[in-house]
mmCIF file of N, CA and C and ligand atoms in Angstrom:
data_model
loop_
_atom_site.group_PDB
_atom_site.id
_atom_site.type_symbol
_atom_site.label_atom_id
_atom_site.label_comp_id
_atom_site.label_asym_id
_atom_site.label_seq_id
_atom_site.Cartn_x
_atom_site.Cartn_y
_atom_site.Cartn_z
ATOM 1 N N MET Z 275 159.491 129.079 -7.828
ATOM 2 C CA MET Z 275 158.362 128.183 -8.146
ATOM 3 C C MET Z 275 157.518 128.806 -9.259
ATOM 4 N N ASP Z 276 157.183 127.999 -10.275
ATOM 5 C CA ASP Z 276 156.384 128.557 -11.364
ATOM 6 C C ASP Z 276 154.895 128.613 -10.968
ATOM 7 N N ALA Z 277 154.128 129.314 -11.796
ATOM 8 C CA ALA Z 277 152.723 129.570 -11.463
ATOM 9 C C ALA Z 277 151.919 128.281 -11.366
ATOM 10 N N LEU Z 278 152.279 127.303 -12.189
ATOM 11 C CA LEU Z 278 151.543 126.037 -12.160
ATOM 12 C C LEU Z 278 151.687 125.359 -10.799
ATOM 13 N N ARG Z 279 152.921 125.286 -10.332
ATOM 14 C CA ARG Z 279 153.143 124.642 -9.023
ATOM 15 C C ARG Z 279 152.526 125.461 -7.892
ATOM 16 N N GLN Z 280 152.630 126.754 -7.982
ATOM 17 C CA GLN Z 280 152.065 127.599 -6.917
ATOM 18 C C GLN Z 280 150.548 127.408 -6.845
ATOM 19 N N THR Z 281 149.907 127.292 -8.015
ATOM 20 C CA THR Z 281 148.453 127.098 -8.029
ATOM 21 C C THR Z 281 148.088 125.745 -7.415
ATOM 22 N N ALA Z 282 148.884 124.723 -7.708
ATOM 23 C CA ALA Z 282 148.637 123.402 -7.107
ATOM 24 C C ALA Z 282 148.799 123.460 -5.591
ATOM 25 N N LEU Z 283 149.810 124.166 -5.130
ATOM 26 C CA LEU Z 283 150.028 124.303 -3.679
ATOM 27 C C LEU Z 283 148.875 125.063 -3.028
ATOM 28 N N ASP Z 284 148.440 126.125 -3.670
ATOM 29 C CA ASP Z 284 147.318 126.904 -3.119
ATOM 30 C C ASP Z 284 146.052 126.053 -3.063
ATOM 31 N N ALA Z 285 145.849 125.234 -4.101
ATOM 32 C CA ALA Z 285 144.671 124.358 -4.126
ATOM 33 C C ALA Z 285 144.767 123.329 -3.001
ATOM 34 N N ARG Z 286 145.964 122.791 -2.798
ATOM 35 C CA ARG Z 286 146.140 121.795 -1.727
ATOM 36 C C ARG Z 286 145.722 122.363 -0.374
ATOM 37 N N ALA Z 287 145.977 123.631 -0.172
ATOM 38 C CA ALA Z 287 145.606 124.267 1.105
ATOM 39 C C ALA Z 287 144.089 124.272 1.306
ATOM 40 N N ARG Z 288 143.346 124.088 0.230
ATOM 41 C CA ARG Z 288 141.881 124.067 0.333
ATOM 42 C C ARG Z 288 141.310 122.649 0.289
ATOM 43 N N ALA Z 289 142.191 121.630 0.322
ATOM 44 C CA ALA Z 289 141.711 120.237 0.262
ATOM 45 C C ALA Z 289 140.706 119.966 1.384
ATOM 46 N N HIS Z 290 139.678 119.205 1.030
ATOM 47 C CA HIS Z 290 138.671 118.797 2.025
ATOM 48 C C HIS Z 290 138.875 117.301 2.231
ATOM 49 N N ALA Z 291 139.667 116.959 3.238
ATOM 50 C CA ALA Z 291 140.056 115.560 3.448
ATOM 51 C C ALA Z 291 139.919 115.181 4.926
ATOM 52 N N PRO Z 292 138.682 115.284 5.462
ATOM 53 C CA PRO Z 292 138.505 115.007 6.889
ATOM 54 C C PRO Z 292 138.633 113.528 7.239
ATOM 55 N N PHE Z 293 138.596 112.643 6.245
ATOM 56 C CA PHE Z 293 138.647 111.199 6.529
ATOM 57 C C PHE Z 293 140.060 110.655 6.401
ATOM 58 N N SER Z 294 140.724 110.984 5.309
ATOM 59 C CA SER Z 294 142.091 110.468 5.117
ATOM 60 C C SER Z 294 143.149 111.422 5.669
ATOM 61 N N HIS Z 295 142.817 112.685 5.775
ATOM 62 C CA HIS Z 295 143.793 113.723 6.141
ATOM 63 C C HIS Z 295 144.948 113.786 5.149
ATOM 64 N N PHE Z 296 144.710 113.272 3.944
ATOM 65 C CA PHE Z 296 145.736 113.259 2.897
ATOM 66 C C PHE Z 296 145.400 114.384 1.920
ATOM 67 N N LEU Z 297 146.143 115.462 2.012
ATOM 68 C CA LEU Z 297 145.815 116.674 1.251
ATOM 69 C C LEU Z 297 146.556 116.668 -0.078
ATOM 70 N N VAL Z 298 145.806 116.877 -1.160
ATOM 71 C CA VAL Z 298 146.401 116.863 -2.503
ATOM 72 C C VAL Z 298 145.955 118.118 -3.247
ATOM 73 N N GLY Z 299 146.883 118.676 -3.995
ATOM 74 C CA GLY Z 299 146.563 119.808 -4.874
ATOM 75 C C GLY Z 299 147.002 119.489 -6.285
ATOM 76 N N ALA Z 300 146.311 120.044 -7.242
ATOM 77 C CA ALA Z 300 146.684 119.853 -8.649
ATOM 78 C C ALA Z 300 146.420 121.153 -9.390
ATOM 79 N N ALA Z 301 147.133 121.332 -10.493
ATOM 80 C CA ALA Z 301 146.877 122.486 -11.360
ATOM 81 C C ALA Z 301 147.163 122.075 -12.785
ATOM 82 N N VAL Z 302 146.213 122.378 -13.656
ATOM 83 C CA VAL Z 302 146.350 122.034 -15.070
ATOM 84 C C VAL Z 302 146.525 123.322 -15.874
ATOM 85 N N GLU Z 303 147.376 123.228 -16.904
ATOM 86 C CA GLU Z 303 147.684 124.397 -17.748
ATOM 87 C C GLU Z 303 147.150 124.155 -19.154
ATOM 88 N N THR Z 304 146.531 125.187 -19.734
ATOM 89 C CA THR Z 304 146.015 125.082 -21.099
ATOM 90 C C THR Z 304 147.071 125.571 -22.096
ATOM 91 N N VAL Z 305 146.862 125.253 -23.369
ATOM 92 C CA VAL Z 305 147.809 125.686 -24.403
ATOM 93 C C VAL Z 305 147.903 127.214 -24.475
ATOM 94 N N ASP Z 306 146.832 127.898 -24.108
ATOM 95 C CA ASP Z 306 146.900 129.364 -24.130
ATOM 96 C C ASP Z 306 147.280 129.950 -22.774
ATOM 97 N N GLY Z 307 147.834 129.115 -21.890
ATOM 98 C CA GLY Z 307 148.454 129.621 -20.668
ATOM 99 C C GLY Z 307 147.548 129.818 -19.479
ATOM 100 N N ARG Z 308 146.302 129.393 -19.589
ATOM 101 C CA ARG Z 308 145.434 129.503 -18.409
ATOM 102 C C ARG Z 308 145.731 128.343 -17.453
ATOM 103 N N ILE Z 309 145.526 128.587 -16.191
ATOM 104 C CA ILE Z 309 145.819 127.585 -15.158
ATOM 105 C C ILE Z 309 144.593 127.419 -14.262
ATOM 106 N N PHE Z 310 144.237 126.172 -14.013
ATOM 107 C CA PHE Z 310 143.100 125.859 -13.147
ATOM 108 C C PHE Z 310 143.566 124.914 -12.042
ATOM 109 N N GLY Z 311 143.289 125.282 -10.814
ATOM 110 C CA GLY Z 311 143.669 124.442 -9.683
ATOM 111 C C GLY Z 311 142.522 123.588 -9.201
ATOM 112 N N GLY Z 312 142.862 122.559 -8.435
ATOM 113 C CA GLY Z 312 141.836 121.714 -7.820
ATOM 114 C C GLY Z 312 142.418 120.963 -6.639
ATOM 115 N N CYS Z 313 141.556 120.627 -5.698
ATOM 116 C CA CYS Z 313 141.982 119.850 -4.527
ATOM 117 C C CYS Z 313 141.104 118.611 -4.415
ATOM 118 N N ASN Z 314 141.523 117.673 -3.578
ATOM 119 C CA ASN Z 314 140.643 116.536 -3.316
ATOM 120 C C ASN Z 314 139.501 116.971 -2.401
ATOM 121 N N VAL Z 315 138.340 116.410 -2.694
ATOM 122 C CA VAL Z 315 137.129 116.723 -1.926
ATOM 123 C C VAL Z 315 136.515 115.392 -1.511
ATOM 124 N N GLU Z 316 136.673 115.068 -0.223
ATOM 125 C CA GLU Z 316 136.209 113.751 0.250
ATOM 126 C C GLU Z 316 134.733 113.789 0.647
ATOM 127 N N ASN Z 317 134.175 112.582 0.706
ATOM 128 C CA ASN Z 317 132.761 112.422 1.027
ATOM 129 C C ASN Z 317 132.612 111.332 2.081
ATOM 130 N N SER Z 318 131.629 111.470 2.950
ATOM 131 C CA SER Z 318 131.435 110.505 4.038
ATOM 132 C C SER Z 318 131.123 109.112 3.513
ATOM 133 N N SER Z 319 130.645 109.022 2.265
ATOM 134 C CA SER Z 319 130.410 107.698 1.679
ATOM 135 C C SER Z 319 131.657 107.186 0.970
ATOM 136 N N TYR Z 320 132.761 107.881 1.132
ATOM 137 C CA TYR Z 320 134.097 107.501 0.632
ATOM 138 C C TYR Z 320 134.172 107.396 -0.886
ATOM 139 N N GLY Z 321 133.302 106.559 -1.474
ATOM 140 C CA GLY Z 321 133.398 106.305 -2.913
ATOM 141 C C GLY Z 321 133.091 107.530 -3.771
ATOM 142 N N LEU Z 322 132.437 108.504 -3.193
ATOM 143 C CA LEU Z 322 132.111 109.722 -3.944
ATOM 144 C C LEU Z 322 133.217 110.766 -3.861
ATOM 145 N N THR Z 323 134.291 110.420 -3.198
ATOM 146 C CA THR Z 323 135.434 111.335 -3.108
ATOM 147 C C THR Z 323 135.953 111.686 -4.495
ATOM 148 N N MET Z 324 136.329 112.945 -4.658
ATOM 149 C CA MET Z 324 136.924 113.401 -5.916
ATOM 150 C C MET Z 324 138.387 113.766 -5.682
ATOM 151 N N CYS Z 325 139.250 113.236 -6.541
ATOM 152 C CA CYS Z 325 140.684 113.533 -6.441
ATOM 153 C C CYS Z 325 140.981 114.948 -6.934
ATOM 154 N N ALA Z 326 142.113 115.449 -6.512
ATOM 155 C CA ALA Z 326 142.539 116.799 -6.898
ATOM 156 C C ALA Z 326 142.691 116.934 -8.413
ATOM 157 N N GLU Z 327 143.229 115.904 -9.055
ATOM 158 C CA GLU Z 327 143.478 115.983 -10.500
ATOM 159 C C GLU Z 327 142.176 116.130 -11.274
ATOM 160 N N ARG Z 328 141.178 115.346 -10.874
ATOM 161 C CA ARG Z 328 139.897 115.438 -11.590
ATOM 162 C C ARG Z 328 139.168 116.737 -11.253
ATOM 163 N N THR Z 329 139.288 117.197 -10.022
ATOM 164 C CA THR Z 329 138.697 118.508 -9.714
ATOM 165 C C THR Z 329 139.280 119.567 -10.635
ATOM 166 N N ALA Z 330 140.601 119.546 -10.799
ATOM 167 C CA ALA Z 330 141.265 120.568 -11.630
ATOM 168 C C ALA Z 330 140.845 120.458 -13.092
ATOM 169 N N ILE Z 331 140.858 119.254 -13.646
ATOM 170 C CA ILE Z 331 140.542 119.129 -15.076
ATOM 171 C C ILE Z 331 139.058 119.396 -15.325
ATOM 172 N N PHE Z 332 138.200 118.979 -14.418
ATOM 173 C CA PHE Z 332 136.768 119.248 -14.601
ATOM 174 C C PHE Z 332 136.483 120.745 -14.476
ATOM 175 N N ARG Z 333 137.181 121.405 -13.579
ATOM 176 C CA ARG Z 333 137.037 122.870 -13.494
ATOM 177 C C ARG Z 333 137.425 123.502 -14.818
ATOM 178 N N ALA Z 334 138.564 123.065 -15.356
ATOM 179 C CA ALA Z 334 139.070 123.655 -16.602
ATOM 180 C C ALA Z 334 138.090 123.427 -17.750
ATOM 181 N N VAL Z 335 137.633 122.202 -17.880
ATOM 182 C CA VAL Z 335 136.706 121.892 -18.985
ATOM 183 C C VAL Z 335 135.414 122.686 -18.816
ATOM 184 N N SER Z 336 134.966 122.812 -17.600
ATOM 185 C CA SER Z 336 133.708 123.535 -17.381
ATOM 186 C C SER Z 336 133.852 125.033 -17.634
ATOM 187 N N GLU Z 337 135.096 125.510 -17.700
ATOM 188 C CA GLU Z 337 135.345 126.917 -18.057
ATOM 189 C C GLU Z 337 135.645 127.075 -19.543
ATOM 190 N N GLY Z 338 135.519 125.977 -20.300
ATOM 191 C CA GLY Z 338 135.683 126.065 -21.749
ATOM 192 C C GLY Z 338 137.050 125.653 -22.272
ATOM 193 N N ALA Z 339 137.950 125.279 -21.396
ATOM 194 C CA ALA Z 339 139.291 124.869 -21.850
ATOM 195 C C ALA Z 339 139.210 123.526 -22.565
ATOM 196 N N LYS Z 340 140.022 123.396 -23.630
ATOM 197 C CA LYS Z 340 139.952 122.164 -24.431
ATOM 198 C C LYS Z 340 141.308 121.502 -24.654
ATOM 199 N N ARG Z 341 142.383 122.291 -24.670
ATOM 200 C CA ARG Z 341 143.697 121.700 -24.960
ATOM 201 C C ARG Z 341 144.662 122.039 -23.832
ATOM 202 N N PHE Z 342 145.418 121.017 -23.426
ATOM 203 C CA PHE Z 342 146.202 121.133 -22.202
ATOM 204 C C PHE Z 342 147.657 120.744 -22.442
ATOM 205 N N THR Z 343 148.532 121.332 -21.644
ATOM 206 C CA THR Z 343 149.953 121.045 -21.783
ATOM 207 C C THR Z 343 150.509 120.245 -20.606
ATOM 208 N N ARG Z 344 150.161 120.652 -19.406
ATOM 209 C CA ARG Z 344 150.795 120.062 -18.217
ATOM 210 C C ARG Z 344 149.810 120.017 -17.061
ATOM 211 N N ILE Z 345 150.061 119.078 -16.157
ATOM 212 C CA ILE Z 345 149.370 119.094 -14.863
ATOM 213 C C ILE Z 345 150.431 118.916 -13.786
ATOM 214 N N ALA Z 346 150.312 119.672 -12.718
ATOM 215 C CA ALA Z 346 151.191 119.507 -11.558
ATOM 216 C C ALA Z 346 150.369 118.948 -10.409
ATOM 217 N N VAL Z 347 150.976 118.048 -9.648
ATOM 218 C CA VAL Z 347 150.292 117.398 -8.527
ATOM 219 C C VAL Z 347 151.213 117.471 -7.311
ATOM 220 N N VAL Z 348 150.669 117.937 -6.193
ATOM 221 C CA VAL Z 348 151.485 118.047 -4.977
ATOM 222 C C VAL Z 348 150.796 117.361 -3.803
ATOM 223 N N ALA Z 349 151.613 116.619 -3.057
ATOM 224 C CA ALA Z 349 151.174 116.019 -1.794
ATOM 225 C C ALA Z 349 152.381 115.997 -0.868
ATOM 226 N N ASP Z 350 152.111 115.774 0.413
ATOM 227 C CA ASP Z 350 153.198 115.781 1.402
ATOM 228 C C ASP Z 350 153.721 114.366 1.598
ATOM 229 N N THR Z 351 154.339 113.820 0.555
ATOM 230 C CA THR Z 351 154.890 112.467 0.631
ATOM 231 C C THR Z 351 156.323 112.487 0.111
ATOM 232 N N GLU Z 352 157.173 111.691 0.747
ATOM 233 C CA GLU Z 352 158.560 111.635 0.281
ATOM 234 C C GLU Z 352 158.609 110.972 -1.102
ATOM 235 N N LYS Z 353 157.903 109.835 -1.225
ATOM 236 C CA LYS Z 353 157.739 109.202 -2.534
ATOM 237 C C LYS Z 353 156.621 109.970 -3.232
ATOM 238 N N LEU Z 354 156.924 110.589 -4.355
ATOM 239 C CA LEU Z 354 155.986 111.527 -4.978
ATOM 240 C C LEU Z 354 154.672 110.846 -5.326
ATOM 241 N N THR Z 355 153.566 111.534 -5.045
ATOM 242 C CA THR Z 355 152.221 110.966 -5.217
ATOM 243 C C THR Z 355 151.775 111.069 -6.673
ATOM 244 N N PRO Z 356 151.519 109.930 -7.315
ATOM 245 C CA PRO Z 356 151.064 109.962 -8.713
ATOM 246 C C PRO Z 356 149.539 109.938 -8.798
ATOM 247 N N PRO Z 357 148.979 110.313 -9.947
ATOM 248 C CA PRO Z 357 147.528 110.218 -10.127
ATOM 249 C C PRO Z 357 147.058 108.763 -10.007
ATOM 250 N N CYS Z 358 145.875 108.571 -9.432
ATOM 251 C CA CYS Z 358 145.310 107.226 -9.340
ATOM 252 C C CYS Z 358 144.864 106.761 -10.733
ATOM 253 N N GLY Z 359 144.462 105.522 -10.830
ATOM 254 C CA GLY Z 359 144.072 104.963 -12.125
ATOM 255 C C GLY Z 359 142.891 105.689 -12.749
ATOM 256 N N ALA Z 360 141.898 106.030 -11.927
ATOM 257 C CA ALA Z 360 140.728 106.731 -12.458
ATOM 258 C C ALA Z 360 141.132 108.082 -13.038
ATOM 259 N N CYS Z 361 141.996 108.791 -12.340
ATOM 260 C CA CYS Z 361 142.439 110.103 -12.844
ATOM 261 C C CYS Z 361 143.257 109.947 -14.123
ATOM 262 N N ARG Z 362 144.084 108.930 -14.212
ATOM 263 C CA ARG Z 362 144.857 108.717 -15.442
ATOM 264 C C ARG Z 362 143.926 108.546 -16.632
ATOM 265 N N GLN Z 363 142.874 107.745 -16.445
ATOM 266 C CA GLN Z 363 141.926 107.510 -17.535
ATOM 267 C C GLN Z 363 141.209 108.802 -17.931
ATOM 268 N N VAL Z 364 140.759 109.544 -16.945
ATOM 269 C CA VAL Z 364 140.048 110.805 -17.231
ATOM 270 C C VAL Z 364 140.984 111.795 -17.918
ATOM 271 N N LEU Z 365 142.212 111.890 -17.428
ATOM 272 C CA LEU Z 365 143.170 112.821 -18.039
ATOM 273 C C LEU Z 365 143.489 112.410 -19.471
ATOM 274 N N TRP Z 366 143.611 111.112 -19.708
ATOM 275 C CA TRP Z 366 143.889 110.644 -21.072
ATOM 276 C C TRP Z 366 142.758 111.036 -22.014
ATOM 277 N N ASP Z 367 141.542 110.813 -21.589
ATOM 278 C CA ASP Z 367 140.383 111.149 -22.432
ATOM 279 C C ASP Z 367 140.340 112.641 -22.760
ATOM 280 N N LEU Z 368 140.630 113.467 -21.779
ATOM 281 C CA LEU Z 368 140.436 114.909 -21.953
ATOM 282 C C LEU Z 368 141.683 115.648 -22.419
ATOM 283 N N CYS Z 369 142.842 115.056 -22.184
ATOM 284 C CA CYS Z 369 144.103 115.785 -22.439
ATOM 285 C C CYS Z 369 145.055 115.046 -23.361
ATOM 286 N N GLY Z 370 144.880 113.758 -23.563
ATOM 287 C CA GLY Z 370 145.883 113.013 -24.320
ATOM 288 C C GLY Z 370 147.185 112.903 -23.528
ATOM 289 N N ASP Z 371 148.285 112.876 -24.267
ATOM 290 C CA ASP Z 371 149.574 112.585 -23.634
ATOM 291 C C ASP Z 371 150.159 113.808 -22.920
ATOM 292 N N LEU Z 372 149.589 114.093 -21.796
ATOM 293 C CA LEU Z 372 149.920 115.253 -20.977
ATOM 294 C C LEU Z 372 151.263 115.070 -20.273
ATOM 295 N N GLU Z 373 151.953 116.185 -19.999
ATOM 296 C CA GLU Z 373 153.101 116.134 -19.086
ATOM 297 C C GLU Z 373 152.570 116.195 -17.649
ATOM 298 N N ILE Z 374 153.065 115.308 -16.813
ATOM 299 C CA ILE Z 374 152.611 115.237 -15.418
ATOM 300 C C ILE Z 374 153.800 115.532 -14.512
ATOM 301 N N ILE Z 375 153.692 116.599 -13.748
ATOM 302 C CA ILE Z 375 154.777 117.007 -12.849
ATOM 303 C C ILE Z 375 154.339 116.713 -11.423
ATOM 304 N N LEU Z 376 155.060 115.824 -10.770
ATOM 305 C CA LEU Z 376 154.765 115.498 -9.372
ATOM 306 C C LEU Z 376 155.760 116.253 -8.494
ATOM 307 N N PHE Z 377 155.284 116.791 -7.402
ATOM 308 C CA PHE Z 377 156.234 117.396 -6.464
ATOM 309 C C PHE Z 377 155.710 117.289 -5.042
ATOM 310 N N ASN Z 378 156.624 117.539 -4.092
ATOM 311 C CA ASN Z 378 156.226 117.476 -2.685
ATOM 312 C C ASN Z 378 156.610 118.766 -1.977
ATOM 313 N N LEU Z 379 156.331 118.812 -0.698
ATOM 314 C CA LEU Z 379 156.542 120.060 0.043
ATOM 315 C C LEU Z 379 158.015 120.323 0.309
ATOM 316 N N GLN Z 380 158.846 119.299 0.124
ATOM 317 C CA GLN Z 380 160.293 119.478 0.321
ATOM 318 C C GLN Z 380 160.986 119.960 -0.957
ATOM 319 N N GLY Z 381 160.238 120.069 -2.040
ATOM 320 C CA GLY Z 381 160.822 120.558 -3.292
ATOM 321 C C GLY Z 381 161.273 119.471 -4.243
ATOM 322 N N ALA Z 382 161.108 118.209 -3.871
ATOM 323 C CA ALA Z 382 161.429 117.125 -4.818
ATOM 324 C C ALA Z 382 160.403 117.137 -5.939
ATOM 325 N N SER Z 383 160.868 116.801 -7.146
ATOM 326 C CA SER Z 383 159.984 116.901 -8.305
ATOM 327 C C SER Z 383 160.432 115.919 -9.379
ATOM 328 N N GLU Z 384 159.447 115.382 -10.101
ATOM 329 C CA GLU Z 384 159.765 114.494 -11.217
ATOM 330 C C GLU Z 384 158.649 114.620 -12.248
ATOM 331 N N SER Z 385 159.033 114.529 -13.534
ATOM 332 C CA SER Z 385 158.052 114.662 -14.614
ATOM 333 C C SER Z 385 157.878 113.346 -15.350
ATOM 334 N N PHE Z 386 156.667 113.116 -15.783
ATOM 335 C CA PHE Z 386 156.312 111.911 -16.537
ATOM 336 C C PHE Z 386 155.440 112.308 -17.717
ATOM 337 N N ARG Z 387 155.322 111.403 -18.698
ATOM 338 C CA ARG Z 387 154.289 111.533 -19.731
ATOM 339 C C ARG Z 387 153.147 110.613 -19.350
ATOM 340 N N LEU Z 388 151.926 111.083 -19.599
ATOM 341 C CA LEU Z 388 150.765 110.265 -19.256
ATOM 342 C C LEU Z 388 150.783 108.942 -20.026
ATOM 343 N N ALA Z 389 151.271 108.957 -21.255
ATOM 344 C CA ALA Z 389 151.316 107.713 -22.040
ATOM 345 C C ALA Z 389 152.180 106.649 -21.359
ATOM 346 N N ASP Z 390 153.159 107.092 -20.586
ATOM 347 C CA ASP Z 390 154.007 106.124 -19.871
ATOM 348 C C ASP Z 390 153.334 105.617 -18.596
ATOM 349 N N LEU Z 391 152.451 106.442 -18.024
ATOM 350 C CA LEU Z 391 151.753 106.026 -16.794
ATOM 351 C C LEU Z 391 150.481 105.226 -17.102
ATOM 352 N N LEU Z 392 150.008 105.333 -18.356
ATOM 353 C CA LEU Z 392 148.785 104.619 -18.748
ATOM 354 C C LEU Z 392 148.993 104.005 -20.137
ATOM 355 N N PRO Z 393 149.854 102.979 -20.201
ATOM 356 C CA PRO Z 393 150.136 102.391 -21.511
ATOM 357 C C PRO Z 393 148.917 101.674 -22.076
ATOM 358 N N ARG Z 394 148.834 101.689 -23.392
ATOM 359 C CA ARG Z 394 147.765 100.988 -24.092
ATOM 360 C C ARG Z 394 146.381 101.362 -23.567
ATOM 361 N N ALA Z 395 146.168 102.658 -23.492
ATOM 362 C CA ALA Z 395 144.937 103.172 -22.879
ATOM 363 C C ALA Z 395 143.718 102.921 -23.756
ATOM 364 N N PHE Z 396 142.612 102.704 -23.112
ATOM 365 C CA PHE Z 396 141.317 102.723 -23.789
ATOM 366 C C PHE Z 396 140.903 104.174 -23.966
ATOM 367 N N ASP Z 397 140.342 104.492 -25.132
ATOM 368 C CA ASP Z 397 139.815 105.846 -25.327
ATOM 369 C C ASP Z 397 138.768 105.833 -26.428
ATOM 370 N N ALA Z 398 138.324 107.021 -26.813
ATOM 371 C CA ALA Z 398 137.198 107.154 -27.742
ATOM 372 C C ALA Z 398 137.516 106.587 -29.119
ATOM 373 N N THR Z 399 138.786 106.422 -29.474
ATOM 374 C CA THR Z 399 139.113 105.885 -30.801
ATOM 375 C C THR Z 399 138.587 104.462 -30.968
ATOM 376 N N PHE Z 400 138.417 103.749 -29.835
ATOM 377 C CA PHE Z 400 137.883 102.386 -29.933
ATOM 378 C C PHE Z 400 136.398 102.376 -30.216
ATOM 379 N N LEU Z 401 135.752 103.498 -30.037
ATOM 380 C CA LEU Z 401 134.304 103.572 -30.207
ATOM 381 C C LEU Z 401 133.906 103.958 -31.626
ATOM 382 N N ASP Z 402 134.914 104.254 -32.477
ATOM 383 C CA ASP Z 402 134.622 104.688 -33.863
ATOM 384 C C ASP Z 402 133.946 103.587 -34.657
HETATM 385 N N1 THU C 743 144.023 111.583 -3.899
HETATM 386 C C1 THU C 743 144.115 112.602 -4.811
HETATM 387 O O1 THU C 743 143.405 113.606 -4.706
HETATM 388 N N2 THU C 743 144.996 112.464 -5.827
HETATM 389 C C2 THU C 743 145.909 111.461 -5.933
HETATM 390 O O2 THU C 743 146.741 111.499 -6.828
HETATM 391 C C3 THU C 743 145.896 110.363 -4.967
HETATM 392 C C4 THU C 743 144.780 110.363 -4.000
HETATM 393 C C5 THU C 743 143.141 111.764 -2.755
HETATM 394 C C6 THU C 743 141.879 110.965 -2.748
HETATM 395 C C7 THU C 743 141.578 110.892 -1.262
HETATM 396 O O3 THU C 743 140.890 112.077 -0.875
HETATM 397 C C8 THU C 743 142.930 110.913 -0.606
HETATM 398 O O4 THU C 743 143.831 111.428 -1.585
HETATM 399 C C9 THU C 743 143.413 109.559 -0.122
HETATM 400 O O5 THU C 743 143.340 108.614 -1.136
#
């Protein structure tokens, strides 16, 4: 297992999901090889819940990271868990056409490009 996946797995172990019990881990890699993990953090008001992917990317940005290569996402599902729509939009804004690696606890894995998961995305270029 590479460091990116291991970091996502370690983050998943720290997921705070007392309502859904659905534990997710993510890890984002920068162009200079730094890795930042994140887990989902749920809230009793539900809507304030933060997904693992956004926790990871917000952690990275808050540490000064600006350019990214890959994100790995792990959950305990046979059908691999993809980023939700909100996370796709946030990742597009901050990372562009990122490689997204989904995997599960059984070792199944599949890679996607964010541009394929979020076609015709809205972004800052429309605000010019
Ligand atoms: N969740 C994530 O963290 N990432 C995903 O890709 C899908 C969903 C979280 C949000 C919530 O805490 C729980 O999984 C159930 O939706």
